[in-house]
XYZ file of N, CA, C and O in Angstrom:
512
model
N -72.609 206.482 41.890
C -71.344 206.399 41.195
C -71.558 205.798 39.825
O -71.976 204.656 39.700
N -71.249 206.558 38.802
C -71.462 206.073 37.453
C -70.388 205.059 37.077
O -69.206 205.299 37.252
N -70.816 203.905 36.553
C -69.888 202.920 36.049
C -69.234 202.061 37.114
O -68.435 201.220 36.819
N -69.554 202.278 38.363
C -68.907 201.477 39.399
C -69.828 201.270 40.561
O -70.812 201.972 40.732
N -69.533 200.356 41.376
C -70.346 200.076 42.539
C -69.541 199.296 43.547
O -68.503 198.747 43.228
N -70.014 199.244 44.750
C -69.306 198.550 45.827
C -69.774 197.108 45.868
O -70.956 196.842 45.829
N -68.851 196.193 45.898
C -69.131 194.776 46.097
C -68.406 194.348 47.350
O -67.465 194.992 47.777
N -68.821 193.235 47.890
C -68.204 192.752 49.119
C -66.715 192.508 48.960
O -65.932 192.829 49.815
N -66.264 191.930 47.799
C -64.865 191.573 47.645
C -64.006 192.698 47.101
O -62.804 192.574 47.027
N -64.563 193.817 46.688
C -63.748 194.917 46.164
C -64.601 195.861 45.348
O -65.808 195.918 45.499
N -63.975 196.606 44.482
C -64.673 197.572 43.638
C -64.948 196.966 42.288
O -64.151 196.208 41.757
N -66.079 197.316 41.730
C -66.467 196.857 40.414
C -66.466 198.052 39.483
O -67.127 199.044 39.740
N -65.672 197.975 38.412
C -65.642 199.040 37.415
C -66.190 198.449 36.128
O -65.624 197.503 35.583
N -67.283 198.998 35.666
C -67.942 198.475 34.471
C -67.128 198.813 33.225
O -66.585 199.898 33.110
N -67.057 197.876 32.289
C -66.391 198.107 31.011
C -67.355 198.711 30.014
O -68.490 199.037 30.343
N -66.901 198.848 28.797
C -67.750 199.406 27.757
C -68.748 198.350 27.295
O -68.414 197.183 27.173
N -69.963 198.804 27.029
C -70.963 197.878 26.510
C -70.808 197.779 25.003
O -70.225 198.651 24.364
N -71.309 196.699 24.456
C -71.254 196.521 23.004
C -72.122 197.564 22.326
O -73.214 197.882 22.782
N -71.655 198.099 21.213
C -72.424 199.119 20.501
C -73.391 198.507 19.506
O -74.310 199.160 19.058
N -73.197 197.255 19.148
C -74.059 196.599 18.170
C -74.976 195.614 18.877
O -74.589 194.953 19.832
N -76.187 195.507 18.381
C -77.119 194.540 18.966
C -76.990 193.178 18.295
O -77.621 192.218 18.712
N -76.188 193.090 17.238
C -75.981 191.815 16.552
C -75.100 190.907 17.395
O -74.203 191.383 18.106
N -75.311 189.604 17.302
C -74.427 188.686 18.016
C -73.038 188.711 17.376
O -72.896 189.085 16.210
N -71.998 188.347 18.124
C -70.658 188.351 17.546
C -70.578 187.360 16.377
O -71.286 186.358 16.344
N -69.711 187.657 15.415
C -69.619 186.805 14.225
C -68.567 185.703 14.414
O -67.763 185.449 13.534
N -68.583 185.088 15.548
C -67.745 183.926 15.803
C -68.528 182.950 16.663
O -69.484 183.318 17.325
N -68.128 181.715 16.633
C -68.782 180.687 17.427
C -67.918 180.359 18.622
O -66.727 180.082 18.472
N -68.491 180.410 19.786
C -67.759 180.078 21.002
C -67.557 178.568 21.064
O -68.501 177.805 20.893
N -66.328 178.164 21.264
C -66.012 176.747 21.340
C -65.080 176.544 22.528
O -63.882 176.748 22.416
N -65.645 176.196 23.648
C -64.874 176.020 24.877
C -64.023 174.763 24.768
O -64.526 173.666 24.570
N -62.710 174.950 24.858
C -61.792 173.820 24.787
C -61.659 173.179 26.163
O -61.800 173.852 27.186
N -61.360 171.897 26.195
C -61.148 171.258 27.499
C -59.890 171.820 28.158
O -59.001 172.345 27.489
N -59.841 171.732 29.467
C -58.679 172.233 30.200
C -57.584 171.181 30.237
O -57.852 169.990 30.362
N -56.359 171.659 30.110
C -55.182 170.813 30.215
C -54.292 171.439 31.275
O -53.488 172.318 30.973
N -54.439 171.040 32.536
C -53.663 171.680 33.595
C -52.159 171.481 33.393
O -51.709 170.443 32.925
N -51.405 172.519 33.748
C -49.946 172.469 33.639
C -49.412 171.529 34.704
O -49.761 171.653 35.879
N -48.565 170.577 34.323
C -47.979 169.683 35.330
C -47.156 170.483 36.351
O -46.496 171.447 35.995
N -47.231 170.077 37.606
C -46.501 170.787 38.664
C -45.003 170.804 38.393
O -44.308 171.748 38.752
N -44.498 169.770 37.744
C -43.058 169.716 37.471
C -42.612 170.853 36.553
O -41.496 171.340 36.670
N -43.490 171.323 35.650
C -43.121 172.423 34.754
C -43.240 173.785 35.419
O -42.556 174.718 35.038
N -44.120 173.909 36.388
C -44.298 175.211 37.037
C -43.369 175.395 38.229
O -43.421 176.418 38.899
N -42.499 174.433 38.473
C -41.532 174.520 39.570
C -40.474 175.561 39.234
O -39.769 175.434 38.230
N -40.342 176.634 40.035
C -39.357 177.674 39.731
C -37.910 177.174 39.796
O -37.018 177.785 39.227
N -37.678 176.051 40.452
C -36.322 175.518 40.559
C -35.915 174.727 39.317
O -34.756 174.344 39.180
N -36.854 174.506 38.408
C -36.556 173.741 37.198
C -35.652 174.573 36.296
O -36.038 175.633 35.818
N -34.436 174.090 36.075
C -33.487 174.853 35.263
C -33.685 174.601 33.779
O -33.505 175.493 32.963
N -34.053 173.386 33.414
C -34.252 173.068 32.007
C -35.357 172.016 31.873
O -35.225 170.915 32.406
N -36.423 172.341 31.139
C -37.501 171.369 30.971
C -37.062 170.132 30.191
O -37.688 169.087 30.269
N -35.959 170.225 29.456
C -35.472 169.090 28.671
C -35.075 167.934 29.590
O -35.164 166.769 29.213
N -34.682 168.244 30.820
C -34.316 167.187 31.754
C -35.504 166.283 32.067
O -35.358 165.076 32.206
N -36.692 166.880 32.180
C -37.899 166.105 32.480
C -38.630 165.644 31.220
O -39.360 164.658 31.244
N -38.466 166.376 30.135
C -39.190 166.099 28.895
C -38.195 166.002 27.733
O -38.079 166.939 26.930
N -37.486 164.874 27.622
C -36.474 164.749 26.572
C -37.054 164.778 25.155
O -36.330 165.039 24.200
N -38.376 164.562 24.995
C -38.970 164.600 23.662
C -38.867 165.987 23.034
O -39.017 166.138 21.824
N -38.579 167.011 23.838
C -38.431 168.362 23.296
C -37.238 168.464 22.353
O -37.230 169.314 21.460
N -36.232 167.645 22.545
C -35.044 167.698 21.688
C -35.139 166.736 20.508
O -34.312 166.806 19.602
N -36.122 165.859 20.516
C -36.279 164.899 19.424
C -36.927 165.586 18.223
O -37.714 166.515 18.374
N -36.614 165.114 17.023
C -37.294 165.659 15.834
C -38.800 165.364 15.905
O -39.207 164.333 16.426
N -39.583 166.268 15.378
C -41.031 166.110 15.394
C -41.449 164.928 14.520
O -40.981 164.773 13.391
N -42.297 164.091 15.054
C -42.793 162.931 14.313
C -44.248 162.689 14.705
O -44.759 163.290 15.653
N -44.885 161.786 14.012
C -46.278 161.471 14.342
C -46.381 160.773 15.695
O -47.432 160.786 16.321
N -45.287 160.177 16.157
C -45.296 159.474 17.436
C -45.170 160.413 18.638
O -45.719 160.142 19.696
N -44.447 161.519 18.479
C -44.237 162.407 19.625
C -44.968 163.746 19.478
O -44.819 164.632 20.307
N -45.764 163.886 18.414
C -46.419 165.175 18.141
C -47.273 165.649 19.317
O -47.129 166.767 19.780
N -48.167 164.806 19.800
C -49.087 165.214 20.861
C -48.333 165.559 22.142
O -48.581 166.594 22.756
N -47.413 164.718 22.540
C -46.654 164.955 23.762
C -45.829 166.243 23.662
O -45.786 167.046 24.594
N -45.186 166.430 22.519
C -44.348 167.614 22.325
C -45.198 168.890 22.307
O -44.852 169.889 22.935
N -46.331 168.846 21.606
C -47.214 170.011 21.540
C -47.756 170.371 22.919
O -47.748 171.544 23.309
N -48.209 169.385 23.669
C -48.722 169.663 25.015
C -47.644 170.284 25.895
O -47.897 171.246 26.620
N -46.443 169.747 25.844
C -45.351 170.279 26.664
C -45.036 171.718 26.272
O -44.864 172.580 27.137
N -44.974 171.996 24.973
C -44.690 173.364 24.524
C -45.805 174.327 24.915
O -45.536 175.465 25.321
N -47.059 173.892 24.834
C -48.172 174.749 25.258
C -48.125 175.012 26.763
O -48.387 176.129 27.215
N -47.764 173.992 27.526
C -47.633 174.183 28.973
C -46.506 175.156 29.286
O -46.637 176.017 30.166
N -45.387 175.034 28.582
C -44.266 175.950 28.801
C -44.659 177.386 28.451
O -44.267 178.330 29.144
N -45.438 177.564 27.394
C -45.911 178.889 27.025
C -46.820 179.459 28.118
O -46.739 180.634 28.470
N -47.672 178.625 28.678
C -48.560 179.052 29.755
C -47.766 179.463 30.997
O -48.064 180.475 31.636
N -46.754 178.673 31.346
C -45.904 179.000 32.502
C -45.176 180.317 32.261
O -45.087 181.173 33.148
N -44.672 180.519 31.049
C -43.977 181.761 30.710
C -44.906 182.968 30.829
O -44.540 184.012 31.372
N -46.138 182.832 30.324
C -47.111 183.927 30.419
C -47.446 184.234 31.872
O -47.572 185.403 32.260
N -47.556 183.206 32.708
C -47.850 183.416 34.128
C -46.699 184.138 34.823
O -46.921 185.053 35.612
N -45.462 183.770 34.498
C -44.298 184.456 35.074
C -44.267 185.923 34.644
O -43.953 186.799 35.449
N -44.609 186.184 33.371
C -44.640 187.559 32.877
C -45.683 188.374 33.639
O -45.420 189.505 34.045
N -46.862 187.807 33.849
C -47.909 188.523 34.583
C -47.514 188.727 36.040
O -47.779 189.788 36.616
N -46.877 187.740 36.648
C -46.483 187.855 38.051
C -45.448 188.949 38.273
O -45.379 189.532 39.353
N -44.636 189.247 37.256
C -43.649 190.329 37.403
C -44.332 191.672 37.601
O -43.742 192.599 38.141
N -45.567 191.787 37.151
C -46.295 193.054 37.252
C -47.325 193.046 38.378
O -48.143 193.956 38.467
N -47.280 192.044 39.228
C -48.198 191.971 40.350
C -47.848 193.068 41.357
O -46.681 193.288 41.676
N -48.853 193.758 41.846
C -48.624 194.882 42.762
C -49.579 194.776 43.946
O -50.720 194.365 43.789
N -49.107 195.164 45.111
C -49.963 195.191 46.297
C -49.959 196.589 46.891
O -49.017 197.359 46.698
N -51.015 196.913 47.605
C -51.162 198.189 48.317
C -50.948 199.395 47.412
O -50.219 200.314 47.757
N -51.571 199.380 46.252
C -51.474 200.497 45.316
C -52.815 201.218 45.265
O -53.854 200.628 45.518
N -52.778 202.493 44.925
C -54.005 203.287 44.836
C -54.382 203.498 43.374
O -53.521 203.770 42.537
N -55.665 203.371 43.103
C -56.178 203.684 41.778
C -56.470 205.171 41.709
O -56.884 205.783 42.694
N -56.254 205.779 40.546
C -56.551 207.200 40.372
C -57.690 207.338 39.370
O -57.836 206.529 38.455
N -58.490 208.372 39.564
C -59.627 208.589 38.669
C -59.110 209.213 37.375
O -58.334 210.143 37.385
N -59.565 208.648 36.253
C -59.236 209.172 34.921
C -60.550 209.276 34.155
O -60.944 208.349 33.461
N -61.238 210.387 34.323
C -62.563 210.546 33.729
C -63.516 209.574 34.401
O -63.545 209.466 35.629
N -64.282 208.801 33.618
C -65.222 207.851 34.210
C -64.557 206.526 34.612
O -65.212 205.622 35.084
N -63.233 206.420 34.417
C -62.523 205.177 34.684
C -61.561 205.326 35.851
O -61.295 206.426 36.315
N -61.048 204.218 36.306
C -59.977 204.210 37.295
C -58.723 203.703 36.596
O -58.790 202.830 35.734
N -57.561 204.264 36.957
C -56.330 203.839 36.301
C -55.280 203.497 37.346
O -55.353 203.914 38.503
N -54.304 202.746 36.897
C -53.203 202.321 37.750
C -51.933 202.365 36.929
O -51.860 201.763 35.854
N -50.932 203.097 37.407
C -49.638 203.157 36.728
C -48.829 201.925 37.142
O -48.656 201.658 38.326
N -48.363 201.167 36.152
C -47.581 199.959 36.414
C -46.175 200.190 35.883
O -45.961 200.212 34.669
N -45.188 200.384 36.781
C -43.831 200.643 36.321
C -43.249 199.443 35.569
O -43.481 198.296 35.926
N -42.505 199.732 34.508
C -41.842 198.686 33.749
C -42.735 197.971 32.757
O -42.293 197.049 32.076
N -43.977 198.399 32.640
C -44.906 197.748 31.726
C -44.791 198.403 30.354
O -44.988 199.604 30.217
N -44.417 197.624 29.349
C -44.356 198.142 27.986
C -45.768 198.227 27.439
O -46.628 197.418 27.783
N -46.000 199.187 26.578
C -47.346 199.360 26.038
C -47.781 198.110 25.285
O -47.121 197.654 24.362
N -48.878 197.548 25.717
C -49.442 196.374 25.059
C -48.816 195.054 25.468
O -49.172 194.022 24.944
N -47.877 195.033 26.412
C -47.213 193.783 26.820
C -47.185 193.703 28.336
O -46.517 194.514 28.949
N -47.778 192.804 29.004
C -48.887 191.974 28.551
C -50.125 192.836 28.404
O -50.226 193.889 29.025
N -51.053 192.400 27.620
C -52.214 193.235 27.326
C -53.479 192.654 27.938
O -53.577 191.461 28.196
N -54.414 193.531 28.173
C -55.766 193.138 28.550
C -56.640 193.454 27.350
O -56.587 194.549 26.813
N -57.403 192.496 26.915
C -58.296 192.714 25.783
C -59.727 192.486 26.237
O -59.970 191.952 27.320
N -60.664 192.882 25.405
C -62.060 192.725 25.757
C -62.341 191.261 26.069
O -61.946 190.368 25.327
N -62.955 191.038 27.213
C -63.240 189.676 27.671
C -62.314 189.228 28.786
O -62.622 188.301 29.510
N -61.141 189.883 28.933
C -60.225 189.562 30.033
C -60.767 190.147 31.330
O -61.586 191.066 31.320
N -60.287 189.631 32.436
C -60.681 190.147 33.743
C -59.462 190.667 34.481
O -58.384 190.109 34.375
N -59.670 191.731 35.205
C -58.624 192.281 36.061
C -59.284 192.543 37.411
O -60.277 193.264 37.494
N -58.765 191.924 38.457
C -59.390 192.030 39.770
C -58.608 192.984 40.655
O -57.389 192.900 40.751
N -59.329 193.870 41.282
C -58.746 194.796 42.237
C -59.520 194.620 43.541
O -60.727 194.832 43.590
N -58.814 194.225 44.567
C -59.461 193.957 45.853
C -59.080 195.007 46.875
O -57.964 195.522 46.865
N -59.995 195.293 47.753
C -59.703 196.202 48.856
C -58.711 195.480 49.765
O -58.911 194.326 50.137
N -57.590 196.117 50.142
C -56.537 195.413 50.878
C -56.969 194.849 52.231
O -56.394 193.895 52.716
N -58.012 195.408 52.822
C -58.406 194.932 54.147
C -59.402 193.777 54.067
O -59.780 193.230 55.087
N -59.817 193.400 52.857
C -60.762 192.294 52.724
C -60.076 191.021 52.259
O -60.718 189.999 52.131
N -58.788 191.093 51.984
C -58.062 189.912 51.467
C -57.673 189.012 52.598
O -57.309 189.381 53.643
């Protein structure tokens, strides 16, 4: 099978290889992880302002870090909710040339997007 192979946890579909032998013209800089507080990822939370009143305060040097972290966490939670809306189970992939494709209803072109370096996992339903 060209471009794919069987793995224990599911199917592996190879992506495109780089066409240039030069290293990328950027420097990888792994940032530390900042886990989202459980209180922000709670689906019952109606308004984050109730837990984080600094969101309504004017930006200052005293609340900058706290406010920025909270806003970044909220953005992360929003992105996760957007991705979860497109979660699908028991779907079949169809062959499209050398690739496999999956039709996702309600997905706007490019929103959310997968870009080079992202991962998309497809598992065989009987191995989960």
